[in-house]
Amino acid sequence: MSAEVISIGALLVMFVVGTVLPINLGILAFVATFAVGTASLGLTEDEIFEGFPVKLFVTIVGVTYLFSVARRNGTIDWLVAAGVRLVRGKVGLIPWVLFLVAALLTAFGTFTPAAVAILAPIGMNFAYRYKLNPLVVGMMVISGGHAGAFSPLAVSGALVLGLVDETDLQVSAVALFSASFVINLLLSLLTYVLLAKRPAPLAEGAAEAADDEDLAVSGRPDWRQWLTLASLVALVVGALGFHLEIGFLALTAGALLALVDMKRQEKAVDGVSWSTLLLVAGMMTYIAMLEKAGIIEEISEHAADLGAPLAVALLLCFTVAVTSAFASSTAILTAIIPIAVPLLLSSHLSAVGLIAALAVSTTIVDTSPFSTNGALVLSNARGVDARRFYRQVIGYTGGIVALGPVVAWGALVLPWS
């Protein structure tokens, strides 16, 4: 049996076991990483450890810790109340405000995970306080981030356009940005229409807890809350303006705030979503092992060798969607575009259509709890049954993986080829 079959089979088995049985999928992923990596792929332990997502680990710990501190000193409650006043009490508009803010942030250069890291904790607190569906709020924050992610000023947009510029192909920056924005906008509209009224998977007693909280936070912040607000502004400026690591900034701000309010912040570390961290770190380590062993590249190449250009284009869209649900979308884009170039040069396929379809298919699945964005939503959810909410996120992502590539291919590749 080939290493490729063994590694993909192990992935499927642990996914089924971790979903059906009450065991953290991250634990299974770590076990499989060392078993498959050493026995089947011939990797050393040091090579396997290189795949551990240190940056993502620090980001999730830092952001969830900082917002746990901010929640305990009342700053998040004040921000939520201020946001509701901003939309004049129409809480149903909150997901759309978050969508637009996320799109603006990424369109002007913010890396999508950074925008989601800033907005997801606030959005999930909105959902908890005003009984909005947290799945809708979280997924619309992510979709908003990707709606703006392929502008010429954005990280992903500059990456794709830069890769294309090194070839003989020409791709319109406006077309790339418009394709991503429109498809993510339509996805958010469908999400809102179909799911906004559905009940959230509340944890036992969560509804009563939300009702019992003091909602009268219309006054001025106290000095601790002012300091927290200043720290959040510094976090945004440092991450977006100076491209500093958001995880370390958040940890620094959280530690300083805890030092000036030690009595209330003694248990702030409990707000870090350790189960989500274990889940994401295990899965990403496993996928990084597959990338290092060349398994991901082999799968992409098999898809590219299958024949009819239109069929190959659809298979490439599915390949990047499935892979990106578990791995870095930036890495997948970097790998897949060079593979697609020979296909475009030797066929009648539209270059802008296929490149845009691949870009959309790669990023639209970042709602997965195994991606940075999905993990941030999962780890910041409040008042929900964690296992049921995880299954909802998985089901939502599964629907996107199944339908997203078809929509992207049908809207962007088929009509122009």
CSV table of N, CA and C in Angstrom, one decimal, residues 79 93 227 264 268 308 353 361 379:
chain,number,residue,atom,x,y,z
A,79,LEU,N,-18.2,47.5,24.8
A,79,LEU,CA,-18.1,47.6,23.4
A,79,LEU,C,-19.4,47.0,22.7
A,93,LEU,N,-28.6,43.8,12.3
A,93,LEU,CA,-27.6,44.3,11.3
A,93,LEU,C,-26.2,44.1,11.8
A,227,LEU,N,-8.0,51.7,29.8
A,227,LEU,CA,-6.7,51.1,29.6
A,227,LEU,C,-6.9,49.9,28.6
A,264,ARG,N,-9.5,40.3,39.8
A,264,ARG,CA,-10.5,39.8,38.9
A,264,ARG,C,-9.9,39.0,37.8
A,268,ALA,N,-8.3,34.5,34.4
A,268,ALA,CA,-8.5,34.9,33.0
A,268,ALA,C,-7.9,33.8,32.0
A,308,ALA,N,-9.4,16.3,-19.9
A,308,ALA,CA,-10.2,17.4,-20.4
A,308,ALA,C,-9.9,18.7,-19.5
A,353,GLY,N,-10.5,33.6,-15.2
A,353,GLY,CA,-11.6,32.7,-14.6
A,353,GLY,C,-11.1,31.6,-13.7
A,361,SER,N,-12.0,29.1,-4.3
A,361,SER,CA,-12.1,27.8,-3.7
A,361,SER,C,-11.1,27.5,-2.6
A,379,SER,N,-12.9,29.1,19.1
A,379,SER,CA,-12.3,29.3,20.4
A,379,SER,C,-12.9,30.5,21.1
